[in-house]
XYZ file of C-alpha atoms in Angstrom:
113
model
C -99.398 76.432 -96.155
C -97.522 76.172 -92.902
C -100.658 76.976 -90.886
C -102.594 74.405 -92.884
C -100.068 71.635 -92.023
C -100.082 72.593 -88.343
C -103.891 72.672 -88.292
C -104.072 69.192 -89.909
C -101.536 67.817 -87.418
C -103.553 69.193 -84.486
C -106.786 67.775 -85.970
C -105.125 64.376 -86.417
C -103.894 64.322 -82.806
C -107.317 65.349 -81.452
C -109.089 62.736 -83.589
C -106.652 60.050 -82.406
C -107.242 60.978 -78.749
C -111.014 60.982 -79.175
C -111.017 57.563 -80.873
C -108.692 56.164 -78.184
C -110.974 57.527 -75.429
C -114.054 55.964 -77.063
C -112.383 52.585 -77.607
C -111.012 52.362 -74.040
C -114.359 53.506 -72.655
C -116.058 50.541 -74.342
C -113.492 47.911 -73.354
C -112.983 46.941 -69.674
C -109.309 47.235 -68.759
C -109.204 46.097 -65.149
C -110.873 43.330 -63.234
C -112.907 45.962 -61.334
C -114.887 46.785 -64.482
C -115.238 43.164 -65.607
C -118.331 41.022 -65.059
C -118.895 40.098 -61.427
C -118.578 36.481 -60.253
C -121.956 34.732 -60.060
C -123.161 34.152 -56.533
C -124.070 30.734 -55.241
C -123.139 27.313 -56.513
C -121.889 27.210 -60.097
C -119.690 25.328 -62.583
C -116.701 26.918 -64.343
C -114.421 25.667 -67.112
C -110.874 26.792 -66.303
C -107.634 25.442 -67.701
C -109.589 22.865 -69.732
C -111.292 21.305 -66.715
C -114.796 21.758 -65.253
C -114.800 22.613 -61.529
C -117.739 23.243 -59.231
C -117.875 26.085 -56.711
C -119.982 25.227 -53.673
C -121.025 28.335 -51.736
C -121.718 26.402 -48.506
C -118.146 25.108 -48.292
C -116.558 28.123 -50.010
C -114.340 25.888 -52.144
C -113.890 24.277 -55.566
C -114.671 20.639 -56.340
C -113.528 18.517 -59.289
C -114.156 14.962 -60.420
C -112.204 12.794 -62.828
C -115.285 10.627 -63.262
C -114.234 8.183 -60.540
C -113.059 10.249 -57.600
C -113.980 13.687 -56.253
C -111.391 16.270 -55.144
C -111.542 19.663 -53.469
C -109.067 22.519 -53.686
C -107.686 23.627 -50.305
C -105.970 26.781 -51.612
C -102.643 24.989 -52.214
C -103.650 21.969 -54.279
C -106.270 19.293 -54.912
C -107.117 16.911 -52.034
C -109.192 13.723 -52.180
C -112.739 14.525 -51.023
C -114.253 12.145 -48.502
C -117.834 13.530 -48.539
C -117.896 15.033 -45.070
C -118.773 18.676 -45.691
C -121.981 20.450 -46.804
C -121.654 19.580 -50.533
C -124.335 17.115 -51.584
C -126.312 17.113 -48.360
C -129.427 18.674 -49.896
C -131.408 16.932 -52.654
C -128.762 14.253 -52.945
C -129.024 10.552 -52.228
C -125.815 9.320 -50.610
C -124.401 6.044 -51.852
C -121.747 3.827 -50.304
C -118.730 5.713 -51.697
C -115.593 4.738 -49.818
C -111.981 5.464 -50.685
C -110.289 2.097 -51.197
C -107.029 1.710 -49.320
C -103.959 0.760 -51.327
C -105.262 2.179 -54.624
C -103.032 4.725 -56.349
C -105.121 7.842 -57.012
C -103.764 10.457 -59.446
C -104.436 13.862 -57.915
C -105.284 16.610 -60.499
C -102.578 19.152 -61.315
C -104.639 21.926 -62.895
C -105.299 25.209 -61.119
C -108.618 26.740 -60.157
C -110.043 30.070 -61.252
C -108.901 32.944 -59.054
C -110.402 36.440 -59.037
Protein backbone atom coordinates (compact mmCIF):
# COMPACT_ATOMS: atom_id res chain seq x y z
CA UNK A 1 0.00 0.00 0.00
CA UNK A 2 2.84 2.31 0.86
CA UNK A 3 4.58 1.60 -2.46
CA UNK A 4 1.33 2.20 -4.31
CA UNK A 5 0.90 5.68 -2.74
CA UNK A 6 4.53 6.58 -3.50
CA UNK A 7 4.15 5.37 -7.08
CA UNK A 8 0.96 7.42 -7.56
CA UNK A 9 2.65 10.51 -6.10
CA UNK A 10 5.61 10.13 -8.48
CA UNK A 11 3.25 9.58 -11.44
CA UNK A 12 1.29 12.71 -10.48
CA UNK A 13 4.45 14.82 -10.26
CA UNK A 14 5.74 13.54 -13.61
CA UNK A 15 2.37 14.14 -15.29
CA UNK A 16 2.24 17.67 -13.87
CA UNK A 17 5.75 18.43 -15.17
CA UNK A 18 4.97 17.05 -18.63
CA UNK A 19 1.74 19.08 -18.90
CA UNK A 20 3.56 22.23 -17.72
CA UNK A 21 6.32 21.67 -20.29
CA UNK A 22 3.78 21.24 -23.10
CA UNK A 23 1.76 24.31 -22.09
CA UNK A 24 4.81 26.58 -21.76
CA UNK A 25 6.18 25.24 -25.03
CA UNK A 26 3.02 26.37 -26.83
CA UNK A 27 2.78 29.81 -25.22
CA UNK A 28 5.44 32.47 -25.90
CA UNK A 29 6.79 33.81 -22.61
CA UNK A 30 9.28 36.48 -23.67
CA UNK A 31 9.27 39.14 -26.35
CA UNK A 32 11.98 37.22 -28.20
CA UNK A 33 9.54 34.43 -29.08
CA UNK A 34 6.66 36.80 -29.88
CA UNK A 35 5.65 37.84 -33.39
CA UNK A 36 8.18 40.14 -35.04
CA UNK A 37 7.31 43.78 -35.82
CA UNK A 38 6.17 44.25 -39.43
CA UNK A 39 8.72 46.00 -41.60
CA UNK A 40 7.93 49.14 -43.51
CA UNK A 41 5.19 51.68 -43.04
CA UNK A 42 2.24 50.49 -40.93
CA UNK A 43 -0.58 51.55 -38.61
CA UNK A 44 -0.90 50.37 -35.00
CA UNK A 45 -3.63 50.83 -32.41
CA UNK A 46 -1.95 51.38 -29.04
CA UNK A 47 -3.47 52.86 -25.89
CA UNK A 48 -6.75 53.43 -27.76
CA UNK A 49 -5.19 55.60 -30.50
CA UNK A 50 -4.13 54.81 -34.06
CA UNK A 51 -0.56 55.83 -34.84
CA UNK A 52 1.39 55.46 -38.09
CA UNK A 53 5.00 54.24 -38.27
CA UNK A 54 6.87 55.71 -41.22
CA UNK A 55 9.99 53.71 -42.06
CA UNK A 56 11.63 56.60 -43.96
CA UNK A 57 11.57 58.91 -40.93
CA UNK A 58 11.85 56.10 -38.34
CA UNK A 59 9.16 57.65 -36.15
CA UNK A 60 5.48 57.53 -35.20
CA UNK A 61 2.83 59.93 -36.49
CA UNK A 62 -0.63 60.67 -35.09
CA UNK A 63 -3.52 62.89 -36.15
CA UNK A 64 -6.45 64.15 -34.13
CA UNK A 65 -8.30 64.79 -37.39
CA UNK A 66 -7.17 68.41 -37.60
CA UNK A 67 -3.43 68.44 -36.84
CA UNK A 68 -0.61 65.94 -37.32
CA UNK A 69 1.95 65.14 -34.62
CA UNK A 70 5.12 63.05 -34.49
CA UNK A 71 6.72 61.36 -31.50
CA UNK A 72 10.31 62.46 -30.85
CA UNK A 73 11.03 59.78 -28.21
CA UNK A 74 9.98 62.02 -25.31
CA UNK A 75 6.54 63.22 -26.38
CA UNK A 76 4.32 64.35 -29.23
CA UNK A 77 5.41 67.40 -31.27
CA UNK A 78 3.39 69.31 -33.86
CA UNK A 79 4.37 68.06 -37.33
CA UNK A 80 5.09 70.76 -39.93
CA UNK A 81 5.36 68.45 -43.00
CA UNK A 82 9.07 68.83 -43.62
CA UNK A 83 10.35 65.23 -43.54
CA UNK A 84 9.94 62.24 -45.88
CA UNK A 85 6.38 61.34 -44.80
CA UNK A 86 3.89 62.04 -47.56
CA UNK A 87 6.39 62.91 -50.27
CA UNK A 88 5.55 59.94 -52.48
CA UNK A 89 2.08 59.47 -54.00
CA UNK A 90 0.75 62.39 -52.00
CA UNK A 91 -0.61 65.70 -53.22
CA UNK A 92 0.49 68.47 -50.86
CA UNK A 93 -2.11 71.05 -49.91
CA UNK A 94 -1.64 74.42 -48.27
CA UNK A 95 -1.49 73.17 -44.66
CA UNK A 96 -0.04 75.84 -42.39
CA UNK A 97 0.03 75.96 -38.63
CA UNK A 98 -1.95 79.03 -37.61
CA UNK A 99 -0.20 81.25 -35.10
CA UNK A 100 -2.03 82.05 -31.87
CA UNK A 101 -4.24 78.95 -31.96
CA UNK A 102 -4.11 76.72 -28.86
CA UNK A 103 -3.29 73.20 -30.00
CA UNK A 104 -3.83 70.33 -27.55
CA UNK A 105 -0.83 67.99 -27.87
CA UNK A 106 -1.70 64.26 -27.41
CA UNK A 107 -0.74 62.63 -24.13
CA UNK A 108 -0.89 58.96 -25.07
CA UNK A 109 2.27 56.86 -25.45
CA UNK A 110 3.49 54.99 -28.52
CA UNK A 111 4.13 51.27 -28.86
CA UNK A 112 7.63 50.29 -27.76
CA UNK A 113 9.28 46.95 -28.44
